[in-house]
Coordinates of C-alpha atoms and ligand atoms in Angstrom, one line a residue:
M1048 CA 3.2 -24.9 1.3
R1049 CA 5.8 -22.4 1.4
K1050 CA 4.9 -18.8 -0.2
I1051 CA 7.7 -17.4 -2.5
F1052 CA 6.6 -14.2 -1.9
I1053 CA 6.4 -14.6 2.2
D1054 CA 9.9 -16.1 1.8
A1055 CA 11.5 -13.1 0.0
C1056 CA 10.1 -10.8 3.3
F1057 CA 12.1 -12.6 5.1
G1058 CA 14.9 -12.9 3.2
K1059 CA 15.1 -16.6 2.3
E1060 CA 15.9 -18.4 -0.5
T1061 CA 13.5 -18.4 -3.0
P1062 CA 13.5 -20.1 -6.7
Y1063 CA 13.3 -16.9 -8.6
T1064 CA 12.5 -13.2 -7.8
P1065 CA 8.5 -12.4 -6.9
V1066 CA 6.4 -9.7 -8.1
W1067 CA 3.1 -8.3 -7.7
M1068 CA 2.6 -4.5 -9.0
M1069 CA 1.1 -1.8 -6.4
R1070 CA -2.6 -0.8 -7.6
Q1071 CA -2.8 -4.5 -9.4
A1072 CA -6.3 -4.6 -8.9
G1073 CA -8.1 -2.0 -10.6
R1074 CA -8.6 -0.3 -13.9
Y1075 CA -6.2 -1.3 -16.6
L1076 CA -8.0 -5.0 -16.0
P1077 CA -10.8 -5.2 -18.8
E1078 CA -12.7 -7.8 -16.0
Y1079 CA -12.0 -5.0 -13.5
M1080 CA -13.9 -2.3 -15.6
E1081 CA -16.4 -4.9 -16.4
I1082 CA -17.7 -5.6 -12.5
R1083 CA -17.3 -1.4 -12.2
K1084 CA -19.8 -1.0 -15.3
K1085 CA -21.9 -3.3 -13.0
I1086 CA -22.0 -2.1 -10.1
G1087 CA -21.2 1.5 -10.8
N1088 CA -20.2 2.8 -7.5
F1089 CA -16.4 1.9 -6.2
L1090 CA -17.3 2.2 -2.5
D1091 CA -20.1 -0.3 -3.2
M1092 CA -17.8 -2.2 -4.8
T1093 CA -15.2 -2.5 -1.7
R1094 CA -18.3 -3.2 0.5
N1095 CA -19.5 -6.1 -1.3
P1096 CA -17.3 -8.8 0.0
E1097 CA -17.6 -11.4 -3.1
I1098 CA -16.8 -8.4 -5.2
V1099 CA -13.7 -7.9 -3.1
A1100 CA -12.8 -11.6 -3.6
E1101 CA -13.2 -11.8 -7.3
I1102 CA -11.3 -8.1 -8.0
T1103 CA -8.3 -9.3 -5.6
L1104 CA -7.8 -12.7 -7.7
Q1105 CA -8.6 -10.9 -10.9
P1106 CA -4.6 -9.7 -11.3
I1107 CA -3.8 -13.7 -9.8
R1108 CA -5.5 -15.1 -12.7
R1109 CA -4.7 -12.9 -15.6
L1110 CA -0.4 -12.1 -14.6
D1111 CA 0.4 -15.3 -12.3
V1112 CA 1.6 -12.5 -9.6
D1113 CA 3.2 -13.7 -6.5
A1114 CA 1.4 -11.9 -4.4
A1115 CA -2.4 -11.2 -4.8
I1116 CA -3.7 -7.5 -2.4
L1117 CA -7.0 -7.0 -0.8
F1118 CA -9.3 -4.8 -3.1
S1119 CA -10.1 -2.3 -0.9
D1120 CA -9.0 1.4 -0.2
I1121 CA -6.8 3.5 2.4
L1122 CA -10.2 5.4 3.2
N1123 CA -12.6 3.0 4.1
L1124 CA -11.2 3.2 7.6
P1125 CA -11.2 6.8 7.9
M1126 CA -15.3 6.6 6.7
E1127 CA -16.3 4.0 9.0
M1128 CA -15.0 6.3 11.7
G1129 CA -17.4 8.9 10.9
L1130 CA -16.7 10.9 7.6
P1131 CA -18.7 10.1 4.7
L1132 CA -17.1 9.4 1.7
R1133 CA -17.8 10.0 -2.0
F1134 CA -15.9 9.3 -4.7
E1135 CA -16.0 12.0 -7.6
K1136 CA -15.2 11.5 -11.3
G1137 CA -12.6 13.8 -12.2
I1138 CA -11.4 15.0 -9.1
G1139 CA -11.5 11.5 -6.7
P1140 CA -12.0 10.8 -3.0
I1141 CA -14.4 13.5 -0.9
F1142 CA -14.8 13.7 2.5
D1143 CA -17.5 16.7 2.6
K1144 CA -17.3 16.9 7.0
K1145 CA -13.4 17.4 7.7
I1146 CA -11.5 17.4 10.7
S1147 CA -10.1 20.5 12.0
K1148 CA -10.5 20.9 15.8
I1149 CA -9.9 18.4 18.4
E1150 CA -13.9 18.0 19.3
D1151 CA -13.8 16.6 15.6
I1152 CA -11.3 14.1 16.9
V1153 CA -13.4 13.5 19.8
S1154 CA -16.8 12.5 18.0
L1155 CA -14.3 10.1 15.7
D1156 CA -15.6 6.4 16.0
N1157 CA -13.4 4.1 18.8
D1158 CA -15.2 1.0 17.1
A1159 CA -14.3 1.7 13.2
Y1160 CA -12.1 -1.1 12.6
N1161 CA -15.2 -3.4 13.8
K1162 CA -17.2 -2.3 11.4
I1163 CA -15.4 -2.9 8.5
S1164 CA -16.5 -6.5 8.5
Y1165 CA -16.9 -6.6 4.5
V1166 CA -12.9 -6.6 4.6
Y1167 CA -12.6 -9.4 6.8
E1168 CA -15.4 -11.2 5.3
G1169 CA -13.8 -10.3 2.4
I1170 CA -10.1 -11.8 3.3
K1171 CA -12.2 -14.8 4.4
Q1172 CA -13.0 -15.5 0.6
I1173 CA -10.0 -15.0 -1.0
K1174 CA -8.4 -17.2 1.1
K1175 CA -10.9 -20.0 -0.1
E1176 CA -10.0 -19.4 -3.6
L1177 CA -6.2 -18.3 -3.8
P1178 CA -3.8 -21.1 -4.8
P1179 CA -1.4 -21.9 -1.7
E1180 CA 1.5 -21.1 -2.9
K1181 CA 0.3 -17.3 -3.4
A1182 CA 0.1 -14.9 -0.7
L1183 CA -2.4 -12.6 0.1
I1184 CA -1.4 -8.7 0.9
G1185 CA -3.7 -6.8 3.6
F1186 CA -3.2 -2.7 3.8
C1187 CA -4.0 0.1 5.3
G1188 CA -3.0 3.9 4.7
S1189 CA -0.3 5.7 6.9
P1190 CA -2.1 7.6 9.9
W1191 CA -0.6 10.5 8.4
T1192 CA -1.4 9.7 4.5
V1193 CA -5.2 9.1 6.1
S1194 CA -5.1 11.8 7.7
T1195 CA -4.3 14.2 5.3
Y1196 CA -7.3 13.5 3.1
M1197 CA -9.3 13.6 6.7
V1198 CA -8.0 17.1 6.9
E1199 CA -8.4 18.7 3.5
G1200 CA -11.4 16.9 2.4
R1201 CA -9.8 15.2 -0.7
G1202 CA -6.7 14.9 -2.7
S1203 CA -4.0 17.9 -1.9
K1204 CA -1.0 19.4 -3.8
Q1205 CA 0.0 22.1 -0.9
Y1206 CA -1.3 20.2 1.9
A1207 CA -2.2 23.6 3.2
K1208 CA -4.2 22.5 5.8
I1209 CA -2.8 19.6 7.3
K1210 CA 0.5 21.5 7.2
K1211 CA -0.6 24.5 9.0
M1212 CA -1.1 22.2 11.7
V1213 CA 2.3 20.8 11.6
Y1214 CA 3.7 24.2 12.7
A1215 CA 0.9 26.0 14.2
D1216 CA -1.4 23.4 16.0
S1217 CA 0.8 19.8 16.3
E1218 CA -1.0 18.6 19.5
T1219 CA -4.3 18.6 17.9
L1220 CA -2.7 17.2 14.8
H1221 CA -0.7 14.4 17.2
K1222 CA -4.5 13.4 18.6
L1223 CA -5.7 12.6 15.1
L1224 CA -2.2 10.3 14.3
E1225 CA -3.3 8.3 17.7
K1226 CA -6.4 7.7 17.1
V1227 CA -5.9 7.1 13.7
T1228 CA -2.9 4.7 14.6
E1229 CA -5.1 2.7 17.4
Q1230 CA -7.5 2.3 14.2
T1231 CA -5.3 1.6 11.8
T1232 CA -3.3 -1.4 14.3
K1233 CA -6.4 -2.8 15.0
Y1234 CA -7.9 -3.1 11.3
L1235 CA -4.4 -4.6 10.5
L1236 CA -4.4 -7.4 13.7
K1237 CA -8.1 -8.6 12.8
Q1238 CA -6.9 -8.5 8.5
I1239 CA -4.7 -11.3 10.2
E1240 CA -6.5 -13.0 12.3
S1241 CA -9.0 -13.3 9.1
G1242 CA -6.3 -14.8 6.6
A1243 CA -3.9 -11.5 5.3
D1244 CA -0.5 -13.5 5.0
A1245 CA 1.5 -10.0 5.0
V1246 CA 0.4 -6.6 5.4
M1247 CA 1.4 -3.2 4.2
V1248 CA 1.4 -0.1 5.0
F1249 CA 0.8 2.9 2.2
D1250 CA 2.4 6.5 3.1
S1251 CA 1.8 8.0 -0.2
W1252 CA 2.1 11.6 0.9
G1253 CA 5.3 11.4 3.5
G1254 CA 7.4 13.2 0.4
A1255 CA 5.3 16.4 1.9
L1256 CA 6.9 16.6 4.7
E1257 CA 10.8 17.7 5.5
R1258 CA 12.3 15.6 6.5
D1259 CA 12.5 16.2 10.4
K1260 CA 8.5 16.7 10.4
F1261 CA 8.1 13.3 8.1
F1262 CA 9.9 11.2 11.2
E1263 CA 7.2 12.8 13.8
F1264 CA 4.8 13.3 12.1
S1265 CA 4.7 10.2 9.7
W1266 CA 7.4 7.5 10.0
D1267 CA 7.3 7.1 13.8
Y1268 CA 3.4 6.3 13.5
M1269 CA 4.1 3.4 10.9
R1270 CA 6.6 2.1 13.3
K1271 CA 4.7 2.3 15.9
I1272 CA 2.0 0.2 14.3
A1273 CA 4.9 -1.9 12.9
K1274 CA 5.9 -2.8 16.2
D1275 CA 2.8 -4.0 17.9
I1276 CA 2.0 -6.2 14.8
K1277 CA 5.3 -7.8 15.5
E1278 CA 4.6 -8.1 18.9
K1279 CA 2.0 -10.4 18.2
Y1280 CA 2.5 -11.9 15.3
S1281 CA 5.8 -12.2 14.0
S1282 CA 5.6 -14.6 11.7
V1283 CA 3.4 -12.1 9.4
P1284 CA 5.9 -9.7 7.6
I1285 CA 5.2 -5.7 7.7
I1286 CA 5.8 -3.8 4.4
L1287 CA 6.6 0.1 4.7
F1288 CA 6.0 2.1 1.8
S1289 CA 6.5 5.9 1.7
K1290 CA 6.7 8.0 -1.3
G1291 CA 8.9 10.8 -2.3
V1292 CA 11.6 10.3 0.9
G1293 CA 14.4 8.5 -0.8
L1294 CA 16.7 11.1 1.0
Y1295 CA 15.6 10.6 4.2
M1296 CA 16.0 6.7 4.1
D1297 CA 19.0 6.9 6.3
G1298 CA 17.0 7.8 9.0
M1299 CA 14.8 4.5 8.4
D1300 CA 14.5 1.4 11.3
G1301 CA 12.0 -0.3 13.0
E1302 CA 10.3 -4.0 13.6
F1303 CA 9.5 -4.1 9.6
D1304 CA 10.4 -6.7 7.3
V1305 CA 10.4 -5.2 3.7
L1306 CA 10.6 -1.5 2.4
G1307 CA 8.9 -0.4 -0.5
V1308 CA 11.5 1.8 -2.9
D1309 CA 9.6 4.5 -5.1
W1310 CA 10.7 5.1 -8.4
N1311 CA 12.6 8.6 -8.0
T1312 CA 15.1 6.6 -5.8
P1313 CA 17.6 4.4 -7.1
I1314 CA 17.6 1.0 -5.6
E1315 CA 21.3 0.8 -5.8
Y1316 CA 21.2 4.0 -3.4
A1317 CA 18.6 2.0 -1.3
L1318 CA 20.7 -1.0 -1.0
K1319 CA 23.8 1.2 0.5
I1320 CA 21.7 2.5 3.0
F1321 CA 19.6 -0.8 4.4
K1322 CA 22.4 -3.2 3.1
D1323 CA 20.5 -6.8 3.7
N1324 CA 18.3 -5.5 7.0
Y1325 CA 15.5 -5.1 4.8
T1326 CA 13.9 -6.7 2.2
L1327 CA 13.5 -4.4 -0.5
Q1328 CA 10.6 -4.1 -2.9
G1329 CA 10.3 -1.8 -6.1
N1330 CA 11.0 -0.1 -8.1
M1331 CA 10.3 0.7 -11.7
D1332 CA 8.7 3.8 -13.1
P1333 CA 5.2 2.6 -13.9
T1334 CA 5.1 4.6 -17.1
R1335 CA 7.7 2.2 -18.5
L1336 CA 4.7 -0.4 -18.6
Y1337 CA 3.9 1.9 -22.0
N1338 CA 7.0 0.2 -23.6
K1339 CA 8.2 -2.9 -23.5
E1340 CA 11.8 -2.1 -23.9
A1341 CA 11.5 0.4 -21.5
T1342 CA 10.6 -2.3 -19.4
K1343 CA 13.5 -4.6 -20.1
E1344 CA 15.8 -2.0 -19.4
A1345 CA 14.4 -1.4 -16.1
V1346 CA 13.8 -5.0 -14.9
E1347 CA 17.6 -6.0 -16.1
K1348 CA 19.3 -2.8 -14.4
I1349 CA 17.5 -3.8 -10.7
A1350 CA 18.1 -7.4 -11.3
K1351 CA 21.3 -6.9 -11.6
I1352 CA 21.6 -4.3 -8.9
M1353 CA 19.8 -6.6 -6.6
K1354 CA 21.7 -9.6 -7.3
G1355 CA 22.4 -11.5 -4.4
H1356 CA 20.4 -9.0 -1.8
R1357 CA 16.4 -9.4 -0.2
H1358 CA 14.0 -8.2 -3.2
I1359 CA 10.8 -8.6 -4.4
F1360 CA 9.9 -7.0 -8.0
N1361 CA 7.3 -4.2 -8.0
L1362 CA 6.5 -0.9 -9.7
G1363 CA 7.8 2.1 -7.7
H1364 CA 4.3 3.7 -7.3
G1365 CA 0.5 2.3 -9.1
I1366 CA -0.1 1.0 -12.0
L1367 CA -1.9 3.3 -14.2
P1368 CA -4.9 2.7 -15.9
D1369 CA -4.2 2.7 -19.9
V1370 CA -1.5 0.3 -19.5
P1371 CA -1.9 -1.9 -21.8
V1372 CA -2.4 -5.7 -19.8
E1373 CA -0.2 -7.5 -22.3
N1374 CA 2.7 -4.7 -21.2
A1375 CA 2.2 -5.9 -17.4
K1376 CA 2.2 -9.6 -18.2
Y1377 CA 5.7 -9.0 -19.8
F1378 CA 7.0 -7.5 -16.8
V1379 CA 5.7 -10.5 -14.4
D1380 CA 6.8 -13.0 -16.7
L1381 CA 10.5 -11.8 -17.2
C1382 CA 11.2 -10.7 -13.8
K1383 CA 10.7 -14.4 -12.9
E1384 CA 12.4 -15.6 -16.0
I1385 CA 15.6 -13.5 -15.7
T1386 CA 16.0 -14.2 -11.8
R1387 CA 15.3 -17.9 -12.5
R1388 CA 17.8 -19.5 -10.0
Ligands
1CP901 O1 -12.7 2.2 -10.5 C1 -12.1 3.4 -9.7 O2 -12.0 3.9 -10.8 C2 -11.5 3.5 -8.5 C3 -10.3 3.3 -8.7 C4 -9.6 2.9 -7.3 C5 -8.9 1.6 -7.1 C6 -8.7 1.0 -7.7 C7 -9.5 3.6 -5.9 C8 -10.2 5.2 -6.0 N1 -8.9 3.1 -5.2 C9 -8.9 1.6 -5.7 C10 -8.4 0.8 -5.0 C11 -7.2 0.8 -4.1 N2 -6.3 2.0 -3.5 C12 -6.1 -0.1 -3.7 C13 -6.3 -2.0 -4.2 C14 -5.3 -2.8 -3.8 C15 -4.6 -2.6 -5.3 O3 -3.2 -2.3 -5.1 O4 -4.4 -2.8 -6.3 C16 -5.2 0.4 -3.2 C17 -3.8 -0.8 -2.1 C18 -5.3 1.7 -2.5 C19 -4.5 2.9 -1.8 C20 -5.1 3.8 -1.8 N3 -5.9 4.5 -2.0 C21 -3.6 4.8 -1.8 C22 -2.2 4.5 -1.6 C23 -1.6 4.2 -2.7 C24 -1.4 5.2 -3.9 O5 -1.4 4.7 -5.3 O6 -0.8 6.3 -3.7 C25 -4.4 5.6 -2.3 C26 -3.8 7.4 -2.0 C27 -5.6 5.8 -2.1 C28 -7.1 7.3 -2.4 C29 -7.4 7.3 -3.7 N4 -8.5 6.1 -3.8 C30 -9.1 6.1 -5.0 C31 -8.2 7.5 -5.5 C32 -8.7 8.0 -7.0 C33 -7.7 7.7 -4.2 C34 -7.0 9.0 -4.7 C35 -5.7 9.1 -5.0 C36 -4.9 10.8 -5.3 O7 -5.5 11.5 -4.3 O8 -4.2 11.3 -6.0

């Protein structure tokens, strides 16, 4: 059966513009919170294939989005590479063991991607239950974004440690990025072999780099991942998303299919640069979901600009935990309704 989301990734005609939301499997859903309360620990949730499948399917049932995204985290891979991970309330992810020198990189596990069997089992379970017209998106973090956590040890505002490496020890940093890239490529290939219909690379912290450094330390590695996957699986769409780099878009090319556009970047600007060479995904400011009128205003504007062009509706970053579910449903319904052809 044809999947509207996959067709849109390749720029084929669809009955309406498909829609899903970044971070759609998460805390704004009462049914997610119920499971979280029961299990208690976020990482334990990601390590249980039954729970992974259940949470992944929740937004499909509740919102009727066109794609499900695997419930997991970009930090499971570095955790399996040998850095113990914990999530602290009010802080977020913490790696107590950090990467600072070449010996730390050498000791990382080269077989980590094989150890994430709970993700592959989860994907198989999801595909048993996912309606055939819906697509499943597998994902990973970009090597740069994942490495920021591995070097900083936690979320960061200044990125001082990793940016010191950019300017004072780029050789070591490239070694780390190469290692993470290799594991990430194998990880995504196995997600595809387990049943993922598309894959997405999240580069949340690309915007921490100035232009030339962004291409050297982030984009080129994302591009390599996309190329290596395309070589093996040309019919699986690849989505790249970097946050905070709208002004660098004119330098972005590669063998991918969909480019995520964040909410800081006017979508008409992205369209002017890319024309219809890629499908653009995005880009409503997620805080507009607090108000239906504000949501309607943006959806109408984006639909008008993207009419006749390659497009998938989404937010310009993840949905926030206190957004009313009703407003999320309103967004999804409206996107489909006003683009129905
Ligand atoms: O219940 C909870 O409190 C856990 C919250 C949560 C959830 C639901 C975290 C912790 N991760 C996730 C799932 C998740 N993370 C998904 C699942 C699928 C979906 O989109 O619905 C995805 C794709 C991610 C990706 C992710 N994790 C990114 C990249 C995307 C983005 O939003 O920028 C990043 C940076 C992370 C790290 C992370 N995971 C969780 C937290 C609190 C953080 C830190 C974010 C930060 O440093 O600001």
